[in-house]
CSV table of C-alpha atoms in Angstrom, one decimal:
chain,number,residue,atom,x,y,z
A,1,MET,CA,54.8,153.9,233.6
A,2,ILE,CA,53.2,154.5,237.0
A,3,ARG,CA,56.6,153.8,238.7
A,4,GLY,CA,58.1,156.7,236.8
A,5,LEU,CA,55.3,159.0,237.9
A,6,TYR,CA,55.9,158.2,241.6
A,7,THR,CA,59.7,158.5,241.2
A,8,ALA,CA,59.4,162.0,239.7
A,9,ALA,CA,56.9,163.0,242.4
A,10,ALA,CA,59.3,161.9,245.1
A,11,GLY,CA,62.1,163.9,243.4
A,12,MET,CA,59.9,167.0,243.4
A,13,LEU,CA,59.2,166.7,247.1
A,14,THR,CA,62.9,166.2,247.9
A,15,GLN,CA,63.9,169.3,245.8
A,16,GLU,CA,61.1,171.3,247.5
A,17,ASN,CA,62.6,170.4,250.9
A,18,ARG,CA,66.1,171.2,249.7
A,19,HIS,CA,64.9,174.6,248.3
A,20,ASP,CA,63.1,175.4,251.6
A,21,THR,CA,66.2,174.6,253.6
A,22,ALA,CA,68.3,176.9,251.4
A,23,VAL,CA,65.7,179.7,251.8
A,24,GLN,CA,65.8,179.2,255.6
A,25,ASN,CA,69.6,179.5,255.6
A,26,LEU,CA,69.5,182.6,253.4
A,27,ALA,CA,66.9,184.3,255.6
A,28,ASN,CA,69.1,183.8,258.7
A,29,VAL,CA,72.4,184.9,257.1
A,30,ASN,CA,72.5,187.9,259.6
A,31,THR,CA,71.1,186.1,262.6
A,32,PRO,CA,73.7,185.9,265.4
A,33,GLY,CA,74.8,182.4,266.2
A,34,TYR,CA,72.7,180.8,263.5
A,35,LYS,CA,74.0,177.4,262.2
A,36,GLN,CA,73.6,176.5,258.6
A,37,VAL,CA,71.4,173.5,257.8
A,38,ASN,CA,72.2,171.1,255.0
A,39,SER,CA,69.5,168.9,253.6
A,40,VAL,CA,70.6,165.2,253.2
A,41,SER,CA,68.9,163.1,250.5
A,42,ARG,CA,68.9,159.4,250.2
A,43,SER,CA,67.6,157.0,247.5
A,44,PHE,CA,64.8,154.5,248.3
A,45,PRO,CA,65.9,150.9,248.4
A,46,GLU,CA,66.5,149.4,245.0
A,47,MET,CA,64.1,146.7,243.7
A,48,LEU,CA,65.2,143.6,241.8
A,49,ILE,CA,63.0,143.2,238.7
A,50,THR,CA,62.3,139.7,237.3
A,51,MET,CA,60.2,138.4,234.4
A,52,LEU,CA,57.7,135.7,235.1
A,53,GLY,CA,56.2,133.3,232.6
A,54,GLY,CA,59.1,133.0,230.2
A,55,ASN,CA,60.0,129.8,228.4
A,56,SER,CA,59.7,126.5,230.2
A,57,ASP,CA,63.5,126.2,230.6
A,58,ALA,CA,63.7,129.5,232.4
A,59,PRO,CA,60.3,130.4,233.9
A,60,VAL,CA,61.9,133.2,235.9
A,61,SER,CA,64.6,135.5,234.6
A,62,THR,CA,66.2,138.5,236.2
A,63,ILE,CA,65.9,141.8,234.3
A,64,GLY,CA,67.9,144.0,236.7
A,65,LYS,CA,67.6,146.5,239.5
A,66,LEU,CA,65.2,149.5,239.6
A,67,ASN,CA,65.8,152.6,241.6
A,68,THR,CA,62.5,153.8,243.1
A,69,GLY,CA,63.3,157.5,243.7
A,70,VAL,CA,64.8,159.7,246.4
A,71,PHE,CA,63.6,161.3,249.6
A,72,ALA,CA,64.8,164.0,252.0
A,73,GLU,CA,66.2,161.9,254.9
A,74,GLU,CA,67.2,164.6,257.4
A,75,ALA,CA,68.5,168.1,257.8
A,76,LEU,CA,72.0,168.4,259.5
A,77,SER,CA,73.2,171.5,261.3
A,78,MET,CA,76.7,172.6,260.6
A,79,TYR,CA,78.4,173.7,263.8
A,80,GLN,CA,81.4,175.4,262.4
A,81,GLN,CA,82.1,178.7,264.3
A,82,GLY,CA,80.9,181.9,262.6
A,83,VAL,CA,83.0,185.1,262.4
A,84,ILE,CA,83.4,186.8,265.8
A,85,LYS,CA,82.5,190.5,265.5
A,86,ALA,CA,83.2,193.2,268.0
A,87,SER,CA,80.2,194.9,269.6
A,88,SER,CA,79.7,197.9,271.7
A,89,LYS,CA,77.1,196.3,274.0
A,90,PRO,CA,78.4,194.8,277.3
A,91,THR,CA,75.6,192.2,277.2
A,92,ASP,CA,76.9,190.7,273.9
A,93,PHE,CA,78.9,187.5,274.2
A,94,ALA,CA,80.5,185.0,271.9
A,95,LEU,CA,82.0,181.6,272.6
A,96,VAL,CA,85.3,180.9,271.0
A,97,SER,CA,86.0,177.2,271.1
A,98,ASP,CA,88.5,174.8,269.5
A,99,MET,CA,88.0,171.6,271.3
A,100,GLU,CA,90.7,168.9,270.8
A,101,MET,CA,90.3,165.1,270.9
A,102,THR,CA,92.8,162.3,270.7
A,103,ASP,CA,92.5,159.4,268.3
A,104,PRO,CA,92.5,156.3,270.5
A,105,ALA,CA,94.1,154.3,267.7
A,106,THR,CA,97.1,156.6,267.1
A,107,GLY,CA,97.3,158.8,270.2
A,108,GLN,CA,97.4,161.8,267.9
A,109,ASN,CA,95.1,164.8,267.9
A,110,ILE,CA,92.2,164.3,265.6
A,111,THR,CA,91.9,166.5,262.5
A,112,PHE,CA,88.1,167.1,261.9
A,113,ASP,CA,86.7,167.9,258.5
A,114,GLY,CA,84.7,171.0,257.7
A,115,SER,CA,81.5,169.5,259.3
A,116,GLY,CA,83.3,168.7,262.5
A,117,LYS,CA,83.4,164.9,261.8
A,118,PHE,CA,86.2,162.4,261.8
A,119,VAL,CA,86.0,158.8,260.6
A,120,SER,CA,88.7,156.5,262.0
A,121,ALA,CA,90.4,153.7,260.1
A,122,ASN,CA,88.0,151.1,261.6
A,123,GLY,CA,84.9,153.2,260.6
A,124,ASP,CA,84.1,154.8,264.0
A,125,VAL,CA,82.7,158.3,263.6
A,126,ILE,CA,83.8,160.9,266.1
A,127,TYR,CA,82.3,164.4,266.3
A,128,LYS,CA,84.0,167.5,267.5
A,129,PRO,CA,82.5,168.7,270.8
A,130,GLU,CA,80.9,172.1,270.8
A,131,ALA,CA,80.3,174.7,273.5
A,132,PHE,CA,76.9,176.4,274.0
A,133,PHE,CA,75.4,178.9,276.4
A,134,THR,CA,73.1,177.2,278.9
A,135,ILE,CA,69.6,178.8,279.1
A,136,GLU,CA,66.2,178.0,280.5
A,137,ASP,CA,62.9,178.4,278.5
A,138,GLN,CA,59.6,179.6,279.8
A,139,ASP,CA,58.7,176.1,280.8
A,140,GLY,CA,61.7,175.7,283.0
A,141,GLN,CA,63.5,173.3,280.5
A,142,THR,CA,67.2,173.5,279.9
A,143,ARG,CA,68.1,174.6,276.4
A,144,TYR,CA,71.3,175.6,274.6
A,145,THR,CA,72.2,178.4,272.2
A,146,LYS,CA,75.1,180.0,270.4
A,147,ASP,CA,73.3,183.4,270.2
A,148,GLY,CA,75.0,185.6,272.7
A,149,ASN,CA,72.9,188.7,271.9
A,150,PHE,CA,71.7,189.0,275.5
A,151,LYS,CA,69.7,191.7,277.3
A,152,VAL,CA,68.8,192.7,280.8
A,153,SER,CA,65.3,192.7,282.2
A,154,THR,CA,63.9,195.3,284.5
A,155,ASP,CA,64.6,193.2,287.6
A,156,GLY,CA,68.3,192.6,286.5
A,157,ARG,CA,68.0,189.1,285.0
A,158,LEU,CA,70.2,188.3,282.0
A,159,LEU,CA,68.0,187.1,279.1
A,160,THR,CA,68.4,185.9,275.6
A,161,SER,CA,67.0,187.9,272.7
A,162,THR,CA,63.9,185.7,272.9
A,163,GLY,CA,63.4,186.2,276.6
A,164,TYR,CA,64.9,183.0,277.9
A,165,GLN,CA,66.9,183.1,281.1
A,166,VAL,CA,70.6,182.8,280.9
A,167,LEU,CA,71.8,180.3,283.6
A,168,ASP,CA,75.0,180.2,285.6
A,169,ALA,CA,77.3,177.2,286.2
A,170,ASN,CA,74.9,176.0,288.9
A,171,ASN,CA,71.8,176.3,286.7
A,172,ASN,CA,70.6,179.4,288.5
A,173,PRO,CA,69.5,182.6,286.7
A,174,ILE,CA,72.1,185.2,286.4
A,175,VAL,CA,71.1,188.5,288.1
A,176,LEU,CA,72.9,191.8,287.7
A,177,THR,CA,73.3,193.8,290.9
A,178,GLY,CA,74.7,196.9,289.4
A,179,PRO,CA,74.3,199.1,286.3
A,180,VAL,CA,74.6,197.4,282.9
A,181,ASP,CA,77.5,199.8,281.9
A,182,SER,CA,79.6,198.3,284.7
A,183,PHE,CA,78.8,194.7,283.8
A,184,LYS,CA,82.1,192.9,283.3
A,185,VAL,CA,82.8,189.2,282.6
A,186,ASP,CA,86.2,187.5,282.3
A,187,GLU,CA,87.3,184.9,279.7
A,188,GLN,CA,86.1,182.1,281.9
A,189,GLY,CA,82.6,183.5,282.1
A,190,TYR,CA,82.8,184.9,285.7
A,191,VAL,CA,80.9,188.0,286.4
A,192,LEU,CA,83.3,190.5,288.0
A,193,ASP,CA,82.6,193.0,290.8
A,194,PRO,CA,83.1,196.4,289.3
A,195,ALA,CA,84.7,197.8,292.4
A,196,THR,CA,86.9,194.9,293.6
A,197,GLY,CA,87.2,192.7,290.6
A,198,ALA,CA,86.1,189.7,292.7
A,199,ARG,CA,84.5,186.8,290.8
A,200,GLY,CA,80.8,186.2,291.2
A,201,GLN,CA,78.4,184.0,289.2
A,202,GLN,CA,79.8,182.2,286.2
A,203,ILE,CA,77.9,182.2,282.9
A,204,GLY,CA,76.7,178.7,282.2
A,205,VAL,CA,78.5,177.1,279.3
A,206,SER,CA,77.8,173.5,278.4
A,207,VAL,CA,80.0,171.3,276.2
A,208,VAL,CA,78.1,168.8,274.0
A,209,GLY,CA,80.2,165.8,273.0
A,210,GLN,CA,77.7,164.7,270.3
A,211,PRO,CA,76.3,167.9,268.8
A,212,TYR,CA,74.5,166.1,266.0
A,213,GLN,CA,72.1,164.7,268.6
A,214,MET,CA,70.8,168.2,269.3
A,215,VAL,CA,67.4,169.1,268.1
A,216,ARG,CA,66.5,172.6,266.8
A,217,ASP,CA,63.8,174.3,268.9
A,218,GLY,CA,63.5,177.4,266.9
A,219,GLU,CA,64.8,181.0,267.5
A,220,GLY,CA,68.4,179.7,267.5
A,221,VAL,CA,67.7,177.4,270.5
A,222,PHE,CA,68.6,173.7,270.7
A,223,ARG,CA,67.5,171.0,273.0
A,224,VAL,CA,69.0,167.6,273.9
A,225,ASP,CA,66.5,164.7,274.6
A,226,ASP,CA,69.3,162.4,276.0
A,227,PRO,CA,71.9,164.6,277.7
A,228,GLN,CA,73.9,161.5,278.8
A,229,GLY,CA,74.0,160.0,275.3
A,230,ALA,CA,74.9,163.4,273.8
A,231,GLY,CA,77.8,163.7,276.3
A,232,VAL,CA,76.5,167.0,277.8
A,233,ARG,CA,78.7,168.3,280.6
A,234,ALA,CA,79.7,171.5,282.2
A,235,PHE,CA,82.5,173.6,280.8
A,236,GLY,CA,85.8,172.9,282.6
A,237,GLY,CA,89.0,174.8,282.9
A,238,ALA,CA,90.9,172.4,280.7
A,239,ASP,CA,88.5,172.9,277.8
A,240,ARG,CA,89.7,175.3,275.0
A,241,VAL,CA,86.7,177.6,275.4
A,242,GLU,CA,86.8,181.3,275.8
A,243,VAL,CA,83.9,183.7,276.7
A,244,ARG,CA,84.3,187.0,274.9
A,245,GLN,CA,82.4,190.0,276.1
A,246,ASN,CA,81.5,192.8,273.7
A,247,ASN,CA,81.6,190.3,270.9
A,248,ILE,CA,79.0,188.4,268.9
A,249,GLU,CA,79.2,185.3,266.8
A,250,SER,CA,77.7,185.9,263.3
A,251,SER,CA,75.9,183.2,261.3
A,252,ASN,CA,78.1,180.6,259.6
A,253,VAL,CA,75.9,180.6,256.5
A,254,ASN,CA,77.8,180.7,253.3
A,255,ALA,CA,75.5,182.9,251.3
A,256,SER,CA,77.0,182.2,247.8
A,257,GLU,CA,76.9,178.5,248.4
A,258,VAL,CA,73.3,178.6,249.6
A,259,VAL,CA,72.2,180.6,246.5
A,260,VAL,CA,73.8,178.1,244.2
A,261,ASP,CA,72.1,175.2,246.1
A,262,MET,CA,68.8,177.0,246.0
A,263,ASN,CA,68.9,177.5,242.2
A,264,THR,CA,70.1,173.9,241.7
A,265,ALA,CA,67.1,172.6,243.7
A,266,LEU,CA,64.8,174.8,241.6
A,267,ARG,CA,66.1,173.5,238.3
A,268,ALA,CA,65.9,169.9,239.5
A,269,TYR,CA,62.3,170.5,240.7
A,270,GLU,CA,61.4,171.8,237.2
A,271,ALA,CA,63.0,168.8,235.6
A,272,ASN,CA,60.9,166.4,237.7
A,273,GLN,CA,57.9,168.5,236.9
A,274,LYS,CA,58.5,168.1,233.2
A,275,VAL,CA,58.7,164.3,233.6
A,276,ILE,CA,55.3,164.3,235.4
A,277,GLN,CA,53.8,166.4,232.6
A,278,PHE,CA,55.2,163.9,230.1
A,279,TYR,CA,53.6,160.9,232.0
A,280,ASP,CA,50.4,162.8,232.2
A,281,LYS,CA,50.2,163.3,228.5
A,282,SER,CA,51.2,159.7,227.8
A,283,LEU,CA,48.4,158.4,230.2
A,284,ASP,CA,45.9,160.8,228.6
A,285,LYS,CA,46.7,159.3,225.1
A,286,ALA,CA,46.5,155.7,226.4
A,287,VAL,CA,43.1,156.3,228.0
A,288,ASN,CA,41.4,158.6,225.5
A,289,GLU,CA,43.0,157.7,222.1
A,290,VAL,CA,44.6,154.3,222.2
A,291,GLY,CA,41.7,152.8,224.2
A,292,ARG,CA,39.2,154.2,221.7
A,293,VAL,CA,40.9,152.4,218.8
């Protein structure tokens, strides 16, 4: 009986986490560059139940397997590109990327699934590389973001919406020397001189080969604890990445899907709650009524 109580409680905690994840997605449906989070659940290891003290010929007999519940294992970010929308602000930018990779077994271009993952015939998992703006937080640490809703400080520095510095290809802060209205950037991310059209600083764009190793830092910002292991490198001319000025990438949250998931988690939570109430009443009877007899 107690096992069932713990199993139902674990189910409630898992559905609470799933519901909170859905609420977070729904709250950021209009946040530029936000990436939807999917909660992944996994069952606890099964237990083999045996009966001891049977007849002398078979003192131990196997009853079967028992599942001990479920838990929220992790939350995975979905890096599919959001809709690119036109903007009137010259400091708004969007990254349009469609990185290609070749299957080493067949030599053909890999077709990734909706989550940006490909599983080869021998079981190897390959992730689709993603491009991010390279930024620097207030502690001088390199961070990455898809949110191109930038602004300009009073001293001409290009900043993110949260105040982080936007870096160039050499990891130096990008500083505007002219008025914001004349701020022009080409498709490779180079800042153009308004008078001559000459190229200046290049907006820092990093390609992450293993995006699922990125860790959310809040405010639409990601960090990479092991850049080498995650395959972080500078954006190159051969990469299919385009920097679009006067555009912004919207959130990739599927609102209808998130609402359905939120309601499903709520119903599952209530079902586990009813199970716990049933066990509570059964234990109450066992202690206060059966024990008295």
